[in-house]
Amino acid sequence: MSDDPMQTPRATKGRAPDVFMPGGWVPMREYREDEKVDFVIVGTGAGGGTLACKLAEAGFSVVAMDAGPYWRPLEDFASDESHQSKLYWTDDRIVDGLNPLQLGSNNSGKSVGGSTVHFAMVSLRFRPEWFKSRSKLGYGFDWPLDWREMWAYYREVEDALAISGPVNYPWGPPRPRYPYRAHQLNAAALALAEGCEAMGIPWTETPIATLSAPRGRARPCVYRGFCVLGCSTNAKQSALVTWIPRAIAAGAEIRDLAMVGRVEVDRSDRATGVHYHRNGNWRFQRARNVVVAGYAIETPRLLLNSASDRFPEGLANSSGLVGKYITVQSNQAVWGTSDKEIRSYKSPPSLALTEHWNYEDEGKDFHGGYCYMSQGPEPQLWANTLLSGRGLWGDALVSEMQNYNHVVGLKMVGEMLPQERNAVTLADETDQYGLPIPCVTYSWCDNDRAMIDHALGFMGQALRATDARDIWEQTDDTCHLNGGARMGDDPRTSVVDADCRSWDIPNLWICDGSVFPTVGGVNPSLTIQAIACRTGDRIAAMARRGEL
Amino acid sequence: MTERYSGYDVMSKRNGPSWNDKTRQVVDDRLATPRGPRFFSETEYRTVESLADRIVPQPHRVDPIPVADLVDARLLAGGQDGFRHLGMPPPGEAWRRALAALDAEAQAAHGANFRHLSSPDRDGLLHCMHEGRLDHPAWQGMSSQLVFTQLVAKDIVFAYYAHPTAWSEIGWGGPASPRGYVRTGYDRRDPWEAAEVKDGDAAAAIRKNRRVR
Amino acid sequence: MRGRTAAIAVSGLFAAAVLGGLAARGRRRPPARRTRRDHAARQLDWGAATLAGSVLFDSAIEHYRGSFEHLGMYVPLAVASASMATSLSGGRCPGQLRTGTSVAAMLAGVAGLGFHVYDISKRTGGWSWQNLFYAAPVGAPGALSLAGLIGLAAQQLRSGDWPSDQQSGRALAALASAGILGDVAEVWLLHFRGAFHNPAMYLPVTVPPAASLALAGIAVGAGRPTLQTTRGWLWATAATGLAGVGFHAWGVHRMMGGWRNWSQNLLDGPPLPAPPSYTGLAIAGLASLRMMEDRHD
């Protein structure tokens, strides 16, 4: 039998890979397909992986499926940019609109653990007002969640991931001390700090999901800098090495290389299970509840692909909003060359940040906020940035690459505004499973552009305040995916309620970044996990009251 | 011109603690990429070579980076980026169309196939392509600009910087696991990193780079 | 280049120190009747030597990590080696040499303190947790000063210039108490940086403070029953220092790549030579108790 985890499922025969040991296994409970499990979860990333853990630990029977392979990072991950593209969702997808998105490596993971296997680990809390941005700040939409409750769930996630962060956080309401201390700043982060001090705004060490000290069987970060290409030391606290081992220990089953193509709904409008493709065959798993957690493209795609006679527009779509209001974040950068050696390939890429423009509203000619962080691109990514962002090729490119070790940059994560026209729809073409592929349409609005202009101007000044020269702007990049099945208080204007339960089908849940009504100016992973923790608790509470 | 990282060869670290088995296997496989066309036809392959020659021009090397072979290998393996623009075919098909279109443009402008043009003529066509000013029917509706930045030039650049020779050229530390880095501040270098030639003292850099393991 | 020079210099200094110390021991005359002061002085020698040894290796590793960016970074290596050598040779060492090295150690420690404070103050972020954690450690050079002070005390005891045993004992107790407290501050800072991820990391911030407190009691004139308790705490502190090396060796093993990745983990992992500084200070503390014991020679 092949040992290629991309060809042959590993989590079978009552065992799953032990992510902490090369060649190792841990026992795993398995469920029969005709057994009605309490929950089948589609996707095992920040949303699905977290929820699988919470539900299994609450005593539910859980099967969580992922289309991707089940890695053992210690033996499967190479220190190589090309090779590690195996972590990305590179199935066929079409992009469209005035500002078509770049997907794949940028924002889409295909692994047990989802995109958290290659995320940059930046773990920030939302600014409290963002949960009510329409009422309090005058733009976007209100969330049906209260920030104080979220504050407690943020804490739960920060503990679960042993976030390394500053002793005191400069912005927002008080928060408990991060479980682990901040990492040593690298030169790229020092440049960010210098720029902030010159501009007179606060900065801090980035709260980050990679260990600054040993934890359990995971070893601390060695500052190898390949974070967004997969962490081969397990210092990165991805869902793969945190929530999922806990889920398995609590009795959940993980099915790797299991692509779910359709959620089945019976005549009484209740979900009955999922059709999934594994080992070359289409199969069916029965379940009392179905949770869709495929992130902002695959979640709407699955709901749309599950259309039936009773739900011709797709499941949970009575509002017509499934796939609508996809919202990404602006990810523009300024780059320069320092006389000093920066060698930003060392250490996690974003060790320092400022959230100043997330919390300061004075002097803005736009809605929303942004933070910006230090950067550490590896060579291929950097060469491509010079090509696509600066238009360099030929001798110009090869000679500019000679400055690689002196490059220093600042990159924003900015809040784009939700727009109905930014959407996931189904294309006519089909993928390797025979499923219609998604088409993602994206266009920026004036507010998005105004924020980007502001950020580029400000970051440029900050970078100029260091010794960097030859400063240029990378104007066309976005990151993260949210929205597409947003939560709300009103079934007419949202897909799920505050508990991530779909309005239309009471035993169909959506738990990932697609429930975000707005995106805020911080990386979304911590909020996705906090929502999953809350959903897990809410489901357990509802079950106790017999409301499932 | 002296090289900026004279004497540095990232491969000298191959057997040290900076490389794990998986990395050794991956890079060994890449270095053993078969030469000659497998995905492309012979003429397509020559055109890719003539493209790579302009997009990532190499200094004279005994063992140049086989950019065309690496691009060929990736397409043969069915490599995709995870997105394509509306109206663009999958990468392999888009590549073939692009190569044919470049020949068509070259024939129209200079009366010869792209690979037979002089370097300045090839550069001229590539500039037009980069700026989206090529619109021969042979592009079959593809934007020449998109094909340039998101397919042809991109794949070539990725192939070039996937090779250890390029890593050495830019003084990158290279693979790093289990050993990562210790000294990460301004102007700090671990003994297992490339030393830059400073103040024209190539000998000092060479001495340090020879000791990189 | 500097790395190799440093390695050679450190091994050379270390060899010289050990050989010098042992040679002096070898020339030891048949023991005359040794006084309590002699015993205490000898004990202080051991304390100072242990402390200086800890400083030598710790600064060697940390300054190697700092790439010996300026010549001053070699100073603690040289001074700590000399201090260790003269301490090991004890009473055999010519008085002026001993005084010289001890004073040099004290001054080098103070100068080091100054450099480290300066280093932090000029860094981005200034007096922040980041720099307290990762810049040159503020308190570390103090250990070198302490080694010098203890060496000086040993010499004073031998020369008999000091007043009564009781008074010298109390002075020594105060010195050891303060030294341990300083060490505790440093250890707390670094173990806090490590988030006390292993419960054993609380040991060196609980046991030595107790010893320090007890010693302070002795210094201000607590009675004989305290002497026994204090001795117990000091032995526990000495043991903590030695056990610390073991724990830290385990810690290096726990880093990615373990001992095979020594070129990174000896620098990034827990510092192997640091914990015995507790042992050195505890030995000095025990010497102070010896001076206060009731029995007669």
PDB file of N, CA, C and O in Angstrom, chain A residues 466-489:
ATOM      1  N   THR A 466      13.107  54.788   8.826  1.00  0.00           N
ATOM      2  CA  THR A 466      14.233  53.888   9.092  1.00  0.00           C
ATOM      3  C   THR A 466      15.291  54.199   8.034  1.00  0.00           C
ATOM      4  O   THR A 466      15.173  55.175   7.309  1.00  0.00           O
ATOM      5  N   ASP A 467      16.310  53.355   7.939  1.00  0.00           N
ATOM      6  CA  ASP A 467      17.344  53.688   6.950  1.00  0.00           C
ATOM      7  C   ASP A 467      17.020  53.118   5.569  1.00  0.00           C
ATOM      8  O   ASP A 467      17.871  53.091   4.691  1.00  0.00           O
ATOM      9  N   ALA A 468      15.778  52.658   5.382  1.00  0.00           N
ATOM     10  CA  ALA A 468      15.436  52.026   4.106  1.00  0.00           C
ATOM     11  C   ALA A 468      15.385  53.031   2.965  1.00  0.00           C
ATOM     12  O   ALA A 468      14.965  54.170   3.142  1.00  0.00           O
ATOM     13  N   ARG A 469      15.835  52.610   1.804  1.00  0.00           N
ATOM     14  CA  ARG A 469      15.758  53.458   0.611  1.00  0.00           C
ATOM     15  C   ARG A 469      15.151  52.642  -0.531  1.00  0.00           C
ATOM     16  O   ARG A 469      14.780  51.490  -0.320  1.00  0.00           O
ATOM     17  N   ASP A 470      15.050  53.239  -1.717  1.00  0.00           N
ATOM     18  CA  ASP A 470      14.403  52.575  -2.859  1.00  0.00           C
ATOM     19  C   ASP A 470      13.028  52.044  -2.476  1.00  0.00           C
ATOM     20  O   ASP A 470      12.701  50.881  -2.739  1.00  0.00           O
ATOM     21  N   ILE A 471      12.264  52.885  -1.837  1.00  0.00           N
ATOM     22  CA  ILE A 471      10.978  52.410  -1.313  1.00  0.00           C
ATOM     23  C   ILE A 471       9.935  52.353  -2.423  1.00  0.00           C
ATOM     24  O   ILE A 471       9.832  53.270  -3.242  1.00  0.00           O
ATOM     25  N   TRP A 472       9.211  51.260  -2.467  1.00  0.00           N
ATOM     26  CA  TRP A 472       8.159  51.115  -3.484  1.00  0.00           C
ATOM     27  C   TRP A 472       6.927  50.453  -2.885  1.00  0.00           C
ATOM     28  O   TRP A 472       6.999  49.849  -1.813  1.00  0.00           O
ATOM     29  N   GLU A 473       5.801  50.611  -3.579  1.00  0.00           N
ATOM     30  CA  GLU A 473       4.525  50.121  -3.057  1.00  0.00           C
ATOM     31  C   GLU A 473       4.039  48.901  -3.823  1.00  0.00           C
ATOM     32  O   GLU A 473       4.040  48.895  -5.053  1.00  0.00           O
ATOM     33  N   GLN A 474       3.640  47.904  -3.065  1.00  0.00           N
ATOM     34  CA  GLN A 474       2.985  46.733  -3.676  1.00  0.00           C
ATOM     35  C   GLN A 474       1.494  46.952  -3.500  1.00  0.00           C
ATOM     36  O   GLN A 474       0.971  46.876  -2.397  1.00  0.00           O
ATOM     37  N   THR A 475       0.823  47.264  -4.600  1.00  0.00           N
ATOM     38  CA  THR A 475      -0.539  47.785  -4.469  1.00  0.00           C
ATOM     39  C   THR A 475      -1.634  46.749  -4.674  1.00  0.00           C
ATOM     40  O   THR A 475      -2.790  47.026  -4.381  1.00  0.00           O
ATOM     41  N   ASP A 476      -1.288  45.581  -5.160  1.00  0.00           N
ATOM     42  CA  ASP A 476      -2.340  44.654  -5.548  1.00  0.00           C
ATOM     43  C   ASP A 476      -2.210  43.324  -4.828  1.00  0.00           C
ATOM     44  O   ASP A 476      -1.664  42.373  -5.361  1.00  0.00           O
ATOM     45  N   ASP A 477      -2.697  43.270  -3.611  1.00  0.00           N
ATOM     46  CA  ASP A 477      -2.694  41.971  -2.938  1.00  0.00           C
ATOM     47  C   ASP A 477      -3.809  41.966  -1.895  1.00  0.00           C
ATOM     48  O   ASP A 477      -4.125  42.998  -1.322  1.00  0.00           O
ATOM     49  N   THR A 478      -4.382  40.812  -1.694  1.00  0.00           N
ATOM     50  CA  THR A 478      -5.382  40.650  -0.639  1.00  0.00           C
ATOM     51  C   THR A 478      -5.056  39.381   0.138  1.00  0.00           C
ATOM     52  O   THR A 478      -4.227  38.576  -0.289  1.00  0.00           O
ATOM     53  N   CYS A 479      -5.697  39.225   1.272  1.00  0.00           N
ATOM     54  CA  CYS A 479      -5.477  38.008   2.050  1.00  0.00           C
ATOM     55  C   CYS A 479      -6.762  37.620   2.771  1.00  0.00           C
ATOM     56  O   CYS A 479      -7.650  38.432   2.959  1.00  0.00           O
ATOM     57  N   HIS A 480      -6.825  36.379   3.172  1.00  0.00           N
ATOM     58  CA  HIS A 480      -7.922  35.822   3.973  1.00  0.00           C
ATOM     59  C   HIS A 480      -9.239  35.828   3.194  1.00  0.00           C
ATOM     60  O   HIS A 480      -9.400  36.582   2.236  1.00  0.00           O
ATOM     61  N   LEU A 481     -10.132  34.952   3.626  1.00  0.00           N
ATOM     62  CA  LEU A 481     -11.438  34.822   2.970  1.00  0.00           C
ATOM     63  C   LEU A 481     -12.492  34.758   4.059  1.00  0.00           C
ATOM     64  O   LEU A 481     -12.365  33.960   4.988  1.00  0.00           O
ATOM     65  N   ASN A 482     -13.476  35.604   3.961  1.00  0.00           N
ATOM     66  CA  ASN A 482     -14.549  35.535   4.952  1.00  0.00           C
ATOM     67  C   ASN A 482     -15.881  35.832   4.277  1.00  0.00           C
ATOM     68  O   ASN A 482     -15.920  36.281   3.142  1.00  0.00           O
ATOM     69  N   GLY A 483     -16.938  35.587   5.032  1.00  0.00           N
ATOM     70  CA  GLY A 483     -18.270  35.845   4.513  1.00  0.00           C
ATOM     71  C   GLY A 483     -18.723  34.754   3.552  1.00  0.00           C
ATOM     72  O   GLY A 483     -18.030  33.768   3.339  1.00  0.00           O
ATOM     73  N   GLY A 484     -19.910  34.935   2.998  1.00  0.00           N
ATOM     74  CA  GLY A 484     -20.459  33.948   2.078  1.00  0.00           C
ATOM     75  C   GLY A 484     -21.581  33.142   2.711  1.00  0.00           C
ATOM     76  O   GLY A 484     -22.324  32.442   2.026  1.00  0.00           O
ATOM     77  N   ALA A 485     -21.713  33.227   4.035  1.00  0.00           N
ATOM     78  CA  ALA A 485     -22.834  32.562   4.716  1.00  0.00           C
ATOM     79  C   ALA A 485     -22.983  33.251   6.065  1.00  0.00           C
ATOM     80  O   ALA A 485     -22.853  32.654   7.112  1.00  0.00           O
ATOM     81  N   ARG A 486     -23.234  34.546   6.019  1.00  0.00           N
ATOM     82  CA  ARG A 486     -23.044  35.338   7.222  1.00  0.00           C
ATOM     83  C   ARG A 486     -24.083  35.081   8.305  1.00  0.00           C
ATOM     84  O   ARG A 486     -25.190  34.644   8.028  1.00  0.00           O
ATOM     85  N   MET A 487     -23.686  35.378   9.530  1.00  0.00           N
ATOM     86  CA  MET A 487     -24.589  35.220  10.669  1.00  0.00           C
ATOM     87  C   MET A 487     -25.332  36.522  10.925  1.00  0.00           C
ATOM     88  O   MET A 487     -24.894  37.601  10.527  1.00  0.00           O
ATOM     89  N   GLY A 488     -26.474  36.404  11.583  1.00  0.00           N
ATOM     90  CA  GLY A 488     -27.250  37.603  11.885  1.00  0.00           C
ATOM     91  C   GLY A 488     -28.432  37.272  12.770  1.00  0.00           C
ATOM     92  O   GLY A 488     -28.607  36.120  13.209  1.00  0.00           O
ATOM     93  N   ASP A 489     -29.248  38.302  13.039  1.00  0.00           N
ATOM     94  CA  ASP A 489     -30.420  38.133  13.894  1.00  0.00           C
ATOM     95  C   ASP A 489     -31.681  37.878  13.089  1.00  0.00           C
ATOM     96  O   ASP A 489     -32.713  37.522  13.640  1.00  0.00           O
TER      97      ASP A 489
END
